[in-house]
Coordinates of C-alpha atoms in Angstrom, one line a residue:
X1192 CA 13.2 45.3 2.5
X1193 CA 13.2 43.0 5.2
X1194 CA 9.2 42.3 4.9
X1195 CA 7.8 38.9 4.3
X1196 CA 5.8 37.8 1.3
X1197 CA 3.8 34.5 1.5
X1198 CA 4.1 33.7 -2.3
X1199 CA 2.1 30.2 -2.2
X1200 CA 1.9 27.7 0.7
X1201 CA 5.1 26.4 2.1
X1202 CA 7.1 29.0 0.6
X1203 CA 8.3 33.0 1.5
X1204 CA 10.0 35.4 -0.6
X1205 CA 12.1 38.4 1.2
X1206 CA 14.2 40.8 -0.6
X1207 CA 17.6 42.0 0.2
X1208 CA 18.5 45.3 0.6
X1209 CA 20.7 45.4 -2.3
X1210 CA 19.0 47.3 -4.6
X1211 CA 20.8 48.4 -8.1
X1212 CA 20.4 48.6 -11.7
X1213 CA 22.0 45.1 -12.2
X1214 CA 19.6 43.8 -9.3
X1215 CA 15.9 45.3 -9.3
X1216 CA 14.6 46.1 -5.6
X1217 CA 17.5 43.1 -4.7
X1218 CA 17.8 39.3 -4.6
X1219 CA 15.5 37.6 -3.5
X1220 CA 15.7 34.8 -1.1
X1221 CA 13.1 32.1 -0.4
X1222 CA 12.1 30.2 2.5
X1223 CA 10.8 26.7 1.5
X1224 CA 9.1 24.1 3.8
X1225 CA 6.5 24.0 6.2
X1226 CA 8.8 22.1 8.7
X1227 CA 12.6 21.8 8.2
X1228 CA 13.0 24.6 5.6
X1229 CA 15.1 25.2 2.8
X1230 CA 16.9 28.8 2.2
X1231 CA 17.5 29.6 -1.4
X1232 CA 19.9 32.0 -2.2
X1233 CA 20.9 34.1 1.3
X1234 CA 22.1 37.1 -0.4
X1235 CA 24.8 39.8 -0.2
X1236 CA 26.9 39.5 3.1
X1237 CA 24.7 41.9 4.7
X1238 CA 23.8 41.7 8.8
X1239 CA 20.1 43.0 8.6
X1240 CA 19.4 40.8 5.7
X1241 CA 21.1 37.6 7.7
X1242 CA 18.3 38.4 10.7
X1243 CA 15.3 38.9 8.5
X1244 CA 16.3 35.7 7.1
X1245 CA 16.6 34.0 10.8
X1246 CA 13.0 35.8 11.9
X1247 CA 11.4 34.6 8.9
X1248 CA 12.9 30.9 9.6
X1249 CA 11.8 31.3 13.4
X1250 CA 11.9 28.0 15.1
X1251 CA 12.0 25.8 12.0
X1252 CA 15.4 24.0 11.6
X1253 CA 17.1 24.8 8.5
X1254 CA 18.1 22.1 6.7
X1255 CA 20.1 23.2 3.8
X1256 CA 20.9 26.3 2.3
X1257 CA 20.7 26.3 -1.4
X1258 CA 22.9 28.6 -3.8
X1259 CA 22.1 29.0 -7.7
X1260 CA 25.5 29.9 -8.3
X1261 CA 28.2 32.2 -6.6
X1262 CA 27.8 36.0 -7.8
X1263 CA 28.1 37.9 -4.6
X1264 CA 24.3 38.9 -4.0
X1265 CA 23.4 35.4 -3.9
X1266 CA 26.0 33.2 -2.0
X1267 CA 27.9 35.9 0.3
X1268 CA 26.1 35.6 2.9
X1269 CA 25.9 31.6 3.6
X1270 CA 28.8 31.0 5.4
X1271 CA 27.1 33.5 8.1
X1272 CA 24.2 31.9 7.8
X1273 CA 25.4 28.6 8.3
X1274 CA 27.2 29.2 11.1
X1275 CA 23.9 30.6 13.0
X1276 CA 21.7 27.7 11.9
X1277 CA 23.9 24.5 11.6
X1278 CA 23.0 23.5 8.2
X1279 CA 25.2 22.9 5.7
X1280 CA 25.4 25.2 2.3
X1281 CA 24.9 22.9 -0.6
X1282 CA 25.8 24.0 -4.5
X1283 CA 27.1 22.9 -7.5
X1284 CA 30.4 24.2 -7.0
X1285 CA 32.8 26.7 -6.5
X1286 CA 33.1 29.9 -8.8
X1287 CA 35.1 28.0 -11.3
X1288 CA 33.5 24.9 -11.2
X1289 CA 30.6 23.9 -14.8
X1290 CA 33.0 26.3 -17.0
X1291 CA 33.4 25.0 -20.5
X1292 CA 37.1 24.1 -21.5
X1293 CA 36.0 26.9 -24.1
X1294 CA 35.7 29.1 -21.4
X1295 CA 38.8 27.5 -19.6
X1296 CA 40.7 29.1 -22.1
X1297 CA 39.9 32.8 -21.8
X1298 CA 41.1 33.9 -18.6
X1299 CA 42.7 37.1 -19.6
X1300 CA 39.8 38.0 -20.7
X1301 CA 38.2 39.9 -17.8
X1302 CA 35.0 38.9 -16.2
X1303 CA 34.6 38.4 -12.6
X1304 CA 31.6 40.5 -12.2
X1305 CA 30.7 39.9 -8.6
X1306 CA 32.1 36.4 -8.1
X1307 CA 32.5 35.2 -5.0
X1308 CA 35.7 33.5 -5.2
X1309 CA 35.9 32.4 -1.7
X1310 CA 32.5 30.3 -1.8
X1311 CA 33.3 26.6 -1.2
X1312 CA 29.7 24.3 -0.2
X1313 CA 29.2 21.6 2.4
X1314 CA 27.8 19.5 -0.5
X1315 CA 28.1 19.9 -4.0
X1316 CA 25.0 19.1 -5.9
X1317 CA 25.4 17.2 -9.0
X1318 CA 22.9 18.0 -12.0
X1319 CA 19.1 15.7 -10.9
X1320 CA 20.5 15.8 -7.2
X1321 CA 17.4 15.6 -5.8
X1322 CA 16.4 17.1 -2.2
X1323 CA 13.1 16.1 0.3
X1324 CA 11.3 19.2 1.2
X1325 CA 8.5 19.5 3.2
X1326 CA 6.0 19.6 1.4
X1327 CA 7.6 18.1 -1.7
X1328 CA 10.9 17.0 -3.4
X1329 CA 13.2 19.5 -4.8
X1330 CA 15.9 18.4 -7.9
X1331 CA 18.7 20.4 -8.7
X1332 CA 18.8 21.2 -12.2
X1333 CA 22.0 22.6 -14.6
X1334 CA 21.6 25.6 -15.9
X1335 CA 25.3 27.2 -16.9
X1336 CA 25.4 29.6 -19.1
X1337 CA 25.1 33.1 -17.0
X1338 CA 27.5 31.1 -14.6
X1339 CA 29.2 27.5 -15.2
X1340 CA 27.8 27.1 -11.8
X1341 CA 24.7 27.9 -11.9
X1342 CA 21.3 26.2 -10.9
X1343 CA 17.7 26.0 -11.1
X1344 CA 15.6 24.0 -8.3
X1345 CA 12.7 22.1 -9.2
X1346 CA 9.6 22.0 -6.7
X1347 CA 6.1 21.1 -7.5
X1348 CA 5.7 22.3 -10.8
X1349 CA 7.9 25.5 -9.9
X1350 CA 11.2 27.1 -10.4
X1351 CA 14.0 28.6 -8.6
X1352 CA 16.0 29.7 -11.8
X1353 CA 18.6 32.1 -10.3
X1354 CA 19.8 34.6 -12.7
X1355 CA 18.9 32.1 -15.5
X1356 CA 15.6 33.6 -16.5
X1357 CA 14.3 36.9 -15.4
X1358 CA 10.6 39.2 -16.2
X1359 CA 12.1 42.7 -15.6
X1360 CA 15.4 42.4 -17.4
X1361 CA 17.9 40.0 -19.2
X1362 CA 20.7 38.0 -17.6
X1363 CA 23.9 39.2 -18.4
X1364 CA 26.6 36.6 -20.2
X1365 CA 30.0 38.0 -19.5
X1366 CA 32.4 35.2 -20.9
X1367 CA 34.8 33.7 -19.3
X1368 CA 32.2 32.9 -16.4
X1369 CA 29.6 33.5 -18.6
X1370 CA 28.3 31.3 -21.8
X1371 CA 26.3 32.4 -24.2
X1372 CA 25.8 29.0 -25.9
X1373 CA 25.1 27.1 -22.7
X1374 CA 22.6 30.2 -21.7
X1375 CA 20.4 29.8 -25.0
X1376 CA 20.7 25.8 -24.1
X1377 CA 20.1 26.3 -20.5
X1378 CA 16.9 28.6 -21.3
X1379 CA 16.0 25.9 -24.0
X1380 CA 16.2 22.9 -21.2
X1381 CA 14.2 25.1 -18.7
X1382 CA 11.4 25.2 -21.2
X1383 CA 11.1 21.9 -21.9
X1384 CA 10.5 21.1 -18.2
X1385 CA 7.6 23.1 -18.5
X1386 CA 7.5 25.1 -14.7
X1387 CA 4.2 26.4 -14.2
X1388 CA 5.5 29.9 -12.5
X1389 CA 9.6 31.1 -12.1
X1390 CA 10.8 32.6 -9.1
X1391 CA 13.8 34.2 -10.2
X1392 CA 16.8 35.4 -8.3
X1393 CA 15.7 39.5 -8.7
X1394 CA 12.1 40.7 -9.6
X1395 CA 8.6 39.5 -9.5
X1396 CA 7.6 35.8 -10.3
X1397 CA 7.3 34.8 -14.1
X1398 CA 3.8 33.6 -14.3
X1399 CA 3.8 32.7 -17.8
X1400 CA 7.6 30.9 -18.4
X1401 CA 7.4 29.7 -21.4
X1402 CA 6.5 33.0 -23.3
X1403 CA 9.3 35.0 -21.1
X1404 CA 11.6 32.2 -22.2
X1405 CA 10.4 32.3 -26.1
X1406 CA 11.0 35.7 -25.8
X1407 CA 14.4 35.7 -24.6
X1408 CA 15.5 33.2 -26.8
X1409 CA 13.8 35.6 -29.8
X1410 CA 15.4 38.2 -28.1
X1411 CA 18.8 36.9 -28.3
X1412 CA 18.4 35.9 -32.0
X1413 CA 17.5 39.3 -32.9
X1414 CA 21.0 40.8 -31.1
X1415 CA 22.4 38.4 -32.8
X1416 CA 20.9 39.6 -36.4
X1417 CA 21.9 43.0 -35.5
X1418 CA 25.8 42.0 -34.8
X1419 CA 26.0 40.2 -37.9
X1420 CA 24.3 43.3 -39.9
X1421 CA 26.6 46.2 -37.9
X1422 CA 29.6 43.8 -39.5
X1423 CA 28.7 44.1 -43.0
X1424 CA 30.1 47.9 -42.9
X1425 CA 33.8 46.1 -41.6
X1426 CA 35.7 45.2 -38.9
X1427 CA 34.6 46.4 -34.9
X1428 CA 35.3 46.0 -31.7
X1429 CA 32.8 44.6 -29.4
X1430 CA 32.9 48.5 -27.8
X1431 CA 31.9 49.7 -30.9
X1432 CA 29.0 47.6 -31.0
X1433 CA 27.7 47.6 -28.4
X1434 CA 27.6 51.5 -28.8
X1435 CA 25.5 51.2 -31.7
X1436 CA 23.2 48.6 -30.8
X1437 CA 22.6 50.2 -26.8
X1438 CA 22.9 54.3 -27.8
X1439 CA 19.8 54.6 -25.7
X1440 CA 20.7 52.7 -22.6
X1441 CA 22.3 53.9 -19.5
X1442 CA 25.9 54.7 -19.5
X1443 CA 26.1 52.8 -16.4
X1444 CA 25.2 50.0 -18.0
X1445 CA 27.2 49.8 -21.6
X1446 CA 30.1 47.8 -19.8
X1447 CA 27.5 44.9 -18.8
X1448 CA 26.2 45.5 -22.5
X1449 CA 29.7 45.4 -24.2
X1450 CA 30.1 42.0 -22.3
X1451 CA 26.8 40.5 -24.2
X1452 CA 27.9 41.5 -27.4
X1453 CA 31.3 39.8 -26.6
X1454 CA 29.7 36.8 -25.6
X1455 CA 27.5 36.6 -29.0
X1456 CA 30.7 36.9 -30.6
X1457 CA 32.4 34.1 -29.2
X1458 CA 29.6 32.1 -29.7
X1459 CA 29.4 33.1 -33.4
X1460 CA 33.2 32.4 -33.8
X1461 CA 32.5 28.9 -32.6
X1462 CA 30.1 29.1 -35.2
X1463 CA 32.4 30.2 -37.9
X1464 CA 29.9 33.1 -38.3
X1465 CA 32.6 35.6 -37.5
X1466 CA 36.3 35.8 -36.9
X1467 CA 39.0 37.7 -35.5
X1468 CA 42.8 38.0 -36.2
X1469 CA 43.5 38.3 -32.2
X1470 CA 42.3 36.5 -29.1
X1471 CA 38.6 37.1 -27.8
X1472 CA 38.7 40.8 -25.9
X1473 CA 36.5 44.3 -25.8
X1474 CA 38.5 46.0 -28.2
X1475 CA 39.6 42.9 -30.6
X1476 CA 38.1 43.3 -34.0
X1477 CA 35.4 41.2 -35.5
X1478 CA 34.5 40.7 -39.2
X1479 CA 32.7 38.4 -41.4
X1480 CA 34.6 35.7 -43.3

């Protein structure tokens, strides 16, 4: 924690000290620029991380500070950071902002996991914003889908893809502020711009994206596959399912899996693939028309 990593010229990875089954060894946040820099993602609110961040920097001006999107571990700590450095915090938007009017519609359904609903940037950063960077250009790219917010930055021939696409885990989609349809669209999009190496929000860099994304996208066809075939046996809940489909994963983790499920079963509602008698929820039942 704390320790620089040069990962190729004009560009350093540290990691927060946030580790945790949700975030690997902790976000990462990266140092861009030879010159002015750019800091992606700050991190949790945290004061050692804020001065390993500022010793990293040393006497290069910051120029922006970049955000993916606003879960706590990523965007907490900006407004500190902002204030030590002068430069202004630039994002796509606030917690709320990319969410889907399908999404719009569900906000008794839960959710929240993490949001920082205080966030509010300098500059918002409309989807092909582009950015100078030294060396290069940096475009901001729309990825919603693990948050309606979220971001991936574009620099020579890489990717800065947040929680979009990760190598030691899969995001999580936790509907409202999560979208499982945008996700698989988001991944999709990232894929087609071809990035030569991703340098996600937690973990190691993805040195071959577009098998990790083929595979999530396989991945999350085959969860789908299984919901549909636990359905032929009747009605369940989304708790019920998930504790079929995840009976070997961590108990600490069957809440983040129950959310996934949900959020394939919304998606296959839109679809008309399933349905339910009551409004979207944990415990509403699901069954094939």
């Amino acid at each position: 924690m704390g320790r620089i990593t040069q990962l190729e010229p004009g560009l350093k990875r540290l990691v927060a000290p946030n580790p945790s089954p949700m975030t690997e060894r902790g976000t990462n946040t990266y140092i861009l620029g030879t010159g002015p820099v750019l800091v992606i993602d700050p991190g949790p609110d945290d004061p050692a991380h804020l001065e390993a961040i500022l010793s990293a920097v040393g006497d290069a001006p910051v120029r922006r500070i970049l955000v993916t999107h606003t879960h706590l571990d990523h965007s907490a700590l900006a407004p500190r950071l902002a204030a030590r450095t002068g430069a202004p915090v630039a994002a796509f938007g606030d917690c709320r902002a990319g969410r889907s009017p399908a999404m719009e519609g569900l906000d008794g359904l839960g959710g929240g996991e993490g949001l920082d609903r205080d966030f509010v940037p300098d500059e918002v950063l409309a989807d092909g914003a582009v950015l100078d960077a030294h060396p290069g250009r940096v475009e901001a790219m729309w990825t919603p889908g693990h948050l309606g917010n979220h971001l991936t930055f574009l620099w020579n021939g890489a990717a800065f893809c947040g929680d979009l696409v990760m190598g030691w885990a899969t995001s999580l989609v936790s509907p409202p502020d999560g979208d499982l349809t945008r996700f698989m669209t988001s991944c999709r999009a990232l894929a087609a711009r071809a990035p030569r190496v991703l340098y996600p929000g937690h973990g190691d860099p993805v040195t071959a994206p577009a098998d990790r994304i083929a595979w999530l996208l396989a991945h999350r066809d085959t969860r789908e596959a299984q919901i549909l075939a636990a359905l032929n046996a009747g009605p369940l809940t989304p708790r019920e399912i998930a504790g079929r489909l995840y009976a070997d994963v961590d108990p600490h983790l069957l809440p983040a899996a129950e959310r996934n499920v949900l959020a394939h079963l919304i998606d296959l509602s839109a679809r008309d693939r399933v349905r339910s008698p009551t409004a979207p929820s944990p415990t509403a039942p699901y069954d094939l028309p």
